[in-house]
Short mmCIF file of C-alpha atoms and ligand atoms in Angstrom, two decimals:
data_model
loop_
_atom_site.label_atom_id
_atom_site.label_comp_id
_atom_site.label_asym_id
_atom_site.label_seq_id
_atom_site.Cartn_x
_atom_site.Cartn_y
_atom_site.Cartn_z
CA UNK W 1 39.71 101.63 107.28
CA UNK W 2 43.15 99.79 108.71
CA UNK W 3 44.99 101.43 111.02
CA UNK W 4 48.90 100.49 110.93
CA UNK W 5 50.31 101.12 114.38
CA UNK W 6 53.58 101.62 114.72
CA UNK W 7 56.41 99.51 114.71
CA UNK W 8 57.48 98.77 118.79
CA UNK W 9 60.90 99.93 119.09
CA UNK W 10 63.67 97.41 120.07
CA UNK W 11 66.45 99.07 119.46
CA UNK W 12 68.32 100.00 123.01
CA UNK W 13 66.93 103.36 124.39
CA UNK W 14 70.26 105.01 125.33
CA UNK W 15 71.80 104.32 122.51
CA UNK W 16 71.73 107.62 120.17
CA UNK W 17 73.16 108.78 123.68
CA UNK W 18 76.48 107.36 122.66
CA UNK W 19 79.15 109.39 121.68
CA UNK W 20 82.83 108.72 120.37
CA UNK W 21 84.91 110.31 122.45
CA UNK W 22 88.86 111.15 121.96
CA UNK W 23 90.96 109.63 124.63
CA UNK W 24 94.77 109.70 125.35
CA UNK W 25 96.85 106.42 126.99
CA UNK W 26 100.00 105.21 128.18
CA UNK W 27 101.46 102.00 126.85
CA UNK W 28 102.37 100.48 130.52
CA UNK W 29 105.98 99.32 128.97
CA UNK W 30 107.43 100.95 131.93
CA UNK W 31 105.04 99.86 134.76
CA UNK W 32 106.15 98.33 137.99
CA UNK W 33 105.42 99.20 141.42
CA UNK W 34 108.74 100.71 143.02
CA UNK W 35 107.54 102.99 145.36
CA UNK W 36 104.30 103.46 147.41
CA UNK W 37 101.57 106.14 147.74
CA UNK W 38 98.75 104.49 147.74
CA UNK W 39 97.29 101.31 149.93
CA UNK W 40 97.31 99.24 146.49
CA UNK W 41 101.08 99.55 146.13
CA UNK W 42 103.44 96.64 147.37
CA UNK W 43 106.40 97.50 145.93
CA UNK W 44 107.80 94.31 147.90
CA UNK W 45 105.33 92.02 145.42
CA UNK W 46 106.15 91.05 142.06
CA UNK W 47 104.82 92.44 139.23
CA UNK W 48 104.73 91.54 135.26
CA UNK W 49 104.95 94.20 132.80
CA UNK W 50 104.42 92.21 130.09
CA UNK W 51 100.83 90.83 131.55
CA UNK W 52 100.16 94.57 132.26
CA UNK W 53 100.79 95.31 128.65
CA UNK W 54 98.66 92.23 127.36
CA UNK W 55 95.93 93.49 129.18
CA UNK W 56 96.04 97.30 128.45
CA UNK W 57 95.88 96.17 125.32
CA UNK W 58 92.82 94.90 125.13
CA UNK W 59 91.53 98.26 126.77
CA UNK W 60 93.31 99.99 123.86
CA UNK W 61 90.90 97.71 121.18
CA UNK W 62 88.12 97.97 122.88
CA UNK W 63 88.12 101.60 122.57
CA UNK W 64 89.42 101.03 119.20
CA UNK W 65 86.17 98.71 118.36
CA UNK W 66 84.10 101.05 119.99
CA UNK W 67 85.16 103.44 117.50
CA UNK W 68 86.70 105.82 119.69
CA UNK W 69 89.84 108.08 118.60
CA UNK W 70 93.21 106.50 120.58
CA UNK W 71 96.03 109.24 121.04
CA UNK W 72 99.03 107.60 122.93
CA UNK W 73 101.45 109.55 124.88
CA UNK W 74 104.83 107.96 125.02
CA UNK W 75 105.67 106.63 128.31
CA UNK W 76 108.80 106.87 130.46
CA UNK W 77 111.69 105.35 132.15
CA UNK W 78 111.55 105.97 135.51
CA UNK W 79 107.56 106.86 135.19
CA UNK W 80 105.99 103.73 135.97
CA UNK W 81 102.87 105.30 137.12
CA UNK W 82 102.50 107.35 133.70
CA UNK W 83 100.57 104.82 132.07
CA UNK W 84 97.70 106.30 134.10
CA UNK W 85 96.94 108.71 131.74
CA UNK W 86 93.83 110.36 133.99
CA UNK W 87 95.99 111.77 136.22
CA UNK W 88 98.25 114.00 133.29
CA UNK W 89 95.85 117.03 133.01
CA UNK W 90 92.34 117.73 132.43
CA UNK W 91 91.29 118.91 129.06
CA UNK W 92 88.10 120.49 128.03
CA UNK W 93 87.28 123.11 125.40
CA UNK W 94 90.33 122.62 123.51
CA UNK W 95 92.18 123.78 126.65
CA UNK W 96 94.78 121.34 128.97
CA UNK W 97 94.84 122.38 132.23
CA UNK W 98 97.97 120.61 133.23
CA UNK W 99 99.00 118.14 136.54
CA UNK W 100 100.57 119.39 139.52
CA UNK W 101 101.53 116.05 141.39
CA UNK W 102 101.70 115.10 145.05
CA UNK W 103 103.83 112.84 144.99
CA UNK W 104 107.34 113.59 144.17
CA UNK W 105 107.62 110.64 142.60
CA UNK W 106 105.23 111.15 140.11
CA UNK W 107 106.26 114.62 139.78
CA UNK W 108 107.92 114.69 135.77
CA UNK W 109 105.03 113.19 134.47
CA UNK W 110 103.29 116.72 134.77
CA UNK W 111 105.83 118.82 132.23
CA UNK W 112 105.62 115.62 129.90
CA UNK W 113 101.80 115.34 129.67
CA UNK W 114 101.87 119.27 129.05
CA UNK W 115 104.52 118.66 126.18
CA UNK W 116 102.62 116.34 124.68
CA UNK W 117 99.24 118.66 124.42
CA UNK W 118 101.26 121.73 123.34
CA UNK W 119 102.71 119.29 120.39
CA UNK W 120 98.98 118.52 120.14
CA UNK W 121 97.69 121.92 119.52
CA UNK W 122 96.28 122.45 122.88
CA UNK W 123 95.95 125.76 124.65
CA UNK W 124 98.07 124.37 127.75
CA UNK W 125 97.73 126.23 130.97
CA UNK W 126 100.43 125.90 133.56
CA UNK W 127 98.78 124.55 136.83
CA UNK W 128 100.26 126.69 140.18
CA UNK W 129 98.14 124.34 142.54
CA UNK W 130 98.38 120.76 143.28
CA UNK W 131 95.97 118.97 141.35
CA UNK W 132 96.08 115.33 139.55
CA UNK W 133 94.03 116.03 136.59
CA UNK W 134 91.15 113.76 135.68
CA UNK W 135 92.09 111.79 138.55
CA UNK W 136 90.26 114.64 140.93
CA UNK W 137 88.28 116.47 138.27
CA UNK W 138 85.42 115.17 136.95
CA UNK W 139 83.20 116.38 133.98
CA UNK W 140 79.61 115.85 134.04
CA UNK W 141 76.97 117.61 131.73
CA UNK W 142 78.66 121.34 132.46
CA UNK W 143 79.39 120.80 135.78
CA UNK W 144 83.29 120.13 136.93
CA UNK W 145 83.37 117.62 139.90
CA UNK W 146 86.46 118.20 141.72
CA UNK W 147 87.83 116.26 144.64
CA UNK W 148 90.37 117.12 147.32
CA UNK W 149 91.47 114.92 150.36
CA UNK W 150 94.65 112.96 149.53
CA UNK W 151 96.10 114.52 146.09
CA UNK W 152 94.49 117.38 144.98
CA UNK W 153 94.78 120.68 146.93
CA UNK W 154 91.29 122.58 147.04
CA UNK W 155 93.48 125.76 145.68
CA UNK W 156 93.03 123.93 142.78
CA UNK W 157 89.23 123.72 142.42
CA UNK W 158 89.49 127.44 142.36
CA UNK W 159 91.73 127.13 139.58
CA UNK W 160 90.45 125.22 137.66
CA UNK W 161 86.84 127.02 137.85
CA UNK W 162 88.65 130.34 136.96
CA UNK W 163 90.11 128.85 133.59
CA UNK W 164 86.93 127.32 132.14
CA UNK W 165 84.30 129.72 133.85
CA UNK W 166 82.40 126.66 134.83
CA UNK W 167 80.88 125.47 137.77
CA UNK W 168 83.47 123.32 140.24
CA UNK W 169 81.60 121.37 142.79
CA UNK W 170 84.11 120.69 145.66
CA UNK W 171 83.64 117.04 147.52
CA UNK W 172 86.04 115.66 150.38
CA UNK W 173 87.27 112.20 149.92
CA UNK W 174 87.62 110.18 153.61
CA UNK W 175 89.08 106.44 152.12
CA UNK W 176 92.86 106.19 151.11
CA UNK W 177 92.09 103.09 149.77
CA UNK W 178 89.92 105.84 147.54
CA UNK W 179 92.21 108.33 147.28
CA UNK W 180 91.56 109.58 143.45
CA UNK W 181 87.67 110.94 142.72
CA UNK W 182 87.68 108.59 139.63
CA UNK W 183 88.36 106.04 142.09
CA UNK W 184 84.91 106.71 144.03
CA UNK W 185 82.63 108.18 141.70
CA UNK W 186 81.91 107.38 137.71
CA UNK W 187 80.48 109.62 135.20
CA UNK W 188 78.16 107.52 132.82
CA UNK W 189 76.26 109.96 130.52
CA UNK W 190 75.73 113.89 131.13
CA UNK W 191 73.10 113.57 134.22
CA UNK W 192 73.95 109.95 135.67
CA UNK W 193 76.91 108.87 138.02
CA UNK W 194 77.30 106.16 140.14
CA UNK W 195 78.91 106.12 143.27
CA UNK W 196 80.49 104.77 146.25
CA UNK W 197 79.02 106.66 149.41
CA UNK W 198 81.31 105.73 152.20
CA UNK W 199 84.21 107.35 149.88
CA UNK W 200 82.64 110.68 150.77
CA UNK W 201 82.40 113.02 153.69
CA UNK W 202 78.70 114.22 155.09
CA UNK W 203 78.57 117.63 153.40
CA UNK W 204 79.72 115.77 149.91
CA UNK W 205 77.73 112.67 150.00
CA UNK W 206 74.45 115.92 151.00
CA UNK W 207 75.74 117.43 147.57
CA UNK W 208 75.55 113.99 145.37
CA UNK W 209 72.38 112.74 146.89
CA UNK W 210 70.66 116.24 145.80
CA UNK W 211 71.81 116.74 142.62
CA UNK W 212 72.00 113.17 141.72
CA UNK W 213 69.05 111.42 143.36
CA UNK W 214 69.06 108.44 140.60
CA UNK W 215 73.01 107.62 140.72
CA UNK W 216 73.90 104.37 141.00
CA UNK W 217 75.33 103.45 144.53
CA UNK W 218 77.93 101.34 144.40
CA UNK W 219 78.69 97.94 146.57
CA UNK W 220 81.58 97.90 148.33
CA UNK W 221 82.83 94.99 146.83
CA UNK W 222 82.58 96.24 143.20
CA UNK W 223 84.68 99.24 144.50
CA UNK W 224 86.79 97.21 146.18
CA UNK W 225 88.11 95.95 142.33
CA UNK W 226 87.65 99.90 141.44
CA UNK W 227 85.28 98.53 139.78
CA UNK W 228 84.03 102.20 139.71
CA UNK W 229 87.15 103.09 137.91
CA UNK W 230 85.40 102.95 134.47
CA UNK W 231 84.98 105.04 130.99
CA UNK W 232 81.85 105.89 129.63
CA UNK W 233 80.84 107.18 125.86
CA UNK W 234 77.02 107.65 127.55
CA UNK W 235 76.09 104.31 126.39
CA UNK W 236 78.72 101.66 126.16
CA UNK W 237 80.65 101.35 129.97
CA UNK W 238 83.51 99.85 129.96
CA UNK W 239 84.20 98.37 133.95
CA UNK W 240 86.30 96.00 135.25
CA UNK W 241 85.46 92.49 134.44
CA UNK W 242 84.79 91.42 138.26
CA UNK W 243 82.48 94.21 139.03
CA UNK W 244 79.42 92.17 138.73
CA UNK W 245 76.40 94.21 140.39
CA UNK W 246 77.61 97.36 138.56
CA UNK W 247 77.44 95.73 135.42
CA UNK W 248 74.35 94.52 136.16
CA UNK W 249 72.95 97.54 137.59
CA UNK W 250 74.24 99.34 134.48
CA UNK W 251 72.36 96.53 131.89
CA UNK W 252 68.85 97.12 133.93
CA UNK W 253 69.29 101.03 133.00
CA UNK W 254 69.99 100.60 129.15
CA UNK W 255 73.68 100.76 129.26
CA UNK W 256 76.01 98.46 127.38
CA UNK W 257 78.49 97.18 130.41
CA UNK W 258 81.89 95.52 128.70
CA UNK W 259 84.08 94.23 131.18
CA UNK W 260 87.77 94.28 131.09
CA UNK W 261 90.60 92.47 133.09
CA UNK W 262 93.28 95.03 134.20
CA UNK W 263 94.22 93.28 137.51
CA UNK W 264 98.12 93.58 136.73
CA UNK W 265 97.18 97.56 136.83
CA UNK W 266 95.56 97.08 140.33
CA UNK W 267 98.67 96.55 141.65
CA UNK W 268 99.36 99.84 141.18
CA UNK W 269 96.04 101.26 141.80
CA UNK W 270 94.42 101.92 139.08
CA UNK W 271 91.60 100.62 136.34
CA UNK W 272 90.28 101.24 133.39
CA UNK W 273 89.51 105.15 133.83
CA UNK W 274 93.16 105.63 135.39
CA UNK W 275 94.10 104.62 132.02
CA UNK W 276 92.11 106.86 129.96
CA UNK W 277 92.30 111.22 129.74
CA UNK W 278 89.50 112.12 127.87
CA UNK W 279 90.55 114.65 125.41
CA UNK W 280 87.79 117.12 124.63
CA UNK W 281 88.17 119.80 121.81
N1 LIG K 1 99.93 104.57 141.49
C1 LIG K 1 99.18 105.68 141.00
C2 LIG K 1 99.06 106.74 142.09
O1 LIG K 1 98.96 106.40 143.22
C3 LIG K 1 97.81 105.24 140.56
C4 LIG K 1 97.02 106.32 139.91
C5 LIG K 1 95.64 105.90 139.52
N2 LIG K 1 95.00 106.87 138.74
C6 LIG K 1 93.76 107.32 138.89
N3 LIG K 1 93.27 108.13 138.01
N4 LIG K 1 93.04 107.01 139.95
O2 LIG K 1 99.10 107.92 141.83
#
């Protein structure tokens, strides 16, 4: 009698974990940094639109390779900060919950994210509390992760709980340096995130540590590229290019890391996730 054993498996664990997620982006034509609200911004420094459109476009075909589905919202004169397409709502079930800015500065780009997912077929639901969208609000498995400290107003975790009857976990951001949740904290797959943990008050970082005791912790210096700043379809990650120890950290779980360069973008304070509103029906 033979006995065949089976076949070892070498294909990559995670990957039936992947998923192909619908996104919206910003072409950065208008991008500059004229004003400043975040410890990034120099508006006395130069910057070069057309490098910061050479290199969201290779963001744009990497999603495009990774099969994802690209919506683009048409930016703005007068926006420059609307390329950062996180920050225009939050959308889940089929439903835009839309941006409530800060900043006045930033303040049209609410109405004209909100446009664009009524024209979309959306069910669009005026915000009444500050909040910048995916910037602060964070989905991961069921549960909405929703920061307050700098931009969004904890009114709005309230809010936003009511309209999706999910559960909001409220954290505190302490860094201005991390002044967006996205900027702090990245969602990989429905039950891992990684994190930075000096981004966080005591009470938040208590929360993270016991409901996510295998995240990721971040280094410093990856965060210090926002190299946490990243998009995730549960298997492929794509990071900024510099963040080495994430990438690696992500590799030695089964992840596909794919690093991008998006330093014009910096400038302005933002990566690759700043770039990207996940749109999910
Ligand atoms: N200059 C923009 C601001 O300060 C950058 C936004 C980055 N977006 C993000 N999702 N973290 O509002």
């Amino acid at each position: 009698m033979t006995i065949t054993e089976a076949p070892e498996t070498t294909a990559a664990p995670t990957s039936s974990k992947a998923t192909k997620p619908s996104v919206l982006m910003c072409r950065p034509e208008y991008f500059t940094v004229s004003y400043r609200i975040n410890p990034w911004m120099h508006p006395e420094d130069p910057t070069d639109t057309s490098l910061a459109l050479k290199q969201w476009d290779v963001l744009y075909e990497t999603y495009q390779n990774l099969g994802f589905d690209v919506q683009l919202i048409e930016g703005l004169p007068g926006l420059p900060d609307m390329v950062y397409a996180a920050n225009g709502g939050f959308v889940v079930d089929g439903i835009a919950y839309g941006a409530k800015f800060h900043y006045p500065e930033r303040g049209p780009e609410g109405p004209a994210y909100m446009d664009w997912f009524r024209e979309h077929g959306f069910d669009v639901r005026e915000p009444v509390e500050t909040n910048e969208g995916e910037g602060d609000f964070l989905l991961v498995g069921d549960t909405i992760l929703a920061a307050s400290g700098f931009r969004s107003d904890t009114g709005s975790h309230q809010e936003i709980a009511a309209i999706y009857g999910r559960e909001v976990v409220s954290l505190q951001l302490i860094n201005p340096s991390y002044y967006h949740l996205d900027t702090a904290l990245a969602v990989i797959d429905p039950t891992t995130i990684a994190y930075l943990p000096s981004a966080f008050d005591e009470p938040s970082l208590a929360i993270l540590r016991e409901r996510y005791p295998d995240a990721i912790i971040a280094t410093e210096e990856d965060a210090s590229i926002l190299g946490l700043n990243s998009f995730s379809d549960g298997h492929n990650v794509v990071i900024a290019e510099r963040a080495s120890t994430f990438a690696r950290d992500l590799a030695d779980r089964g992840y596909n890391p794919i690093g991008v360069d998006l330093s014009e973008l910096l400038l302005g304070g933002g990566g690759v996730k700043c770039c990207t509103l996940e749109l999910r029906s």
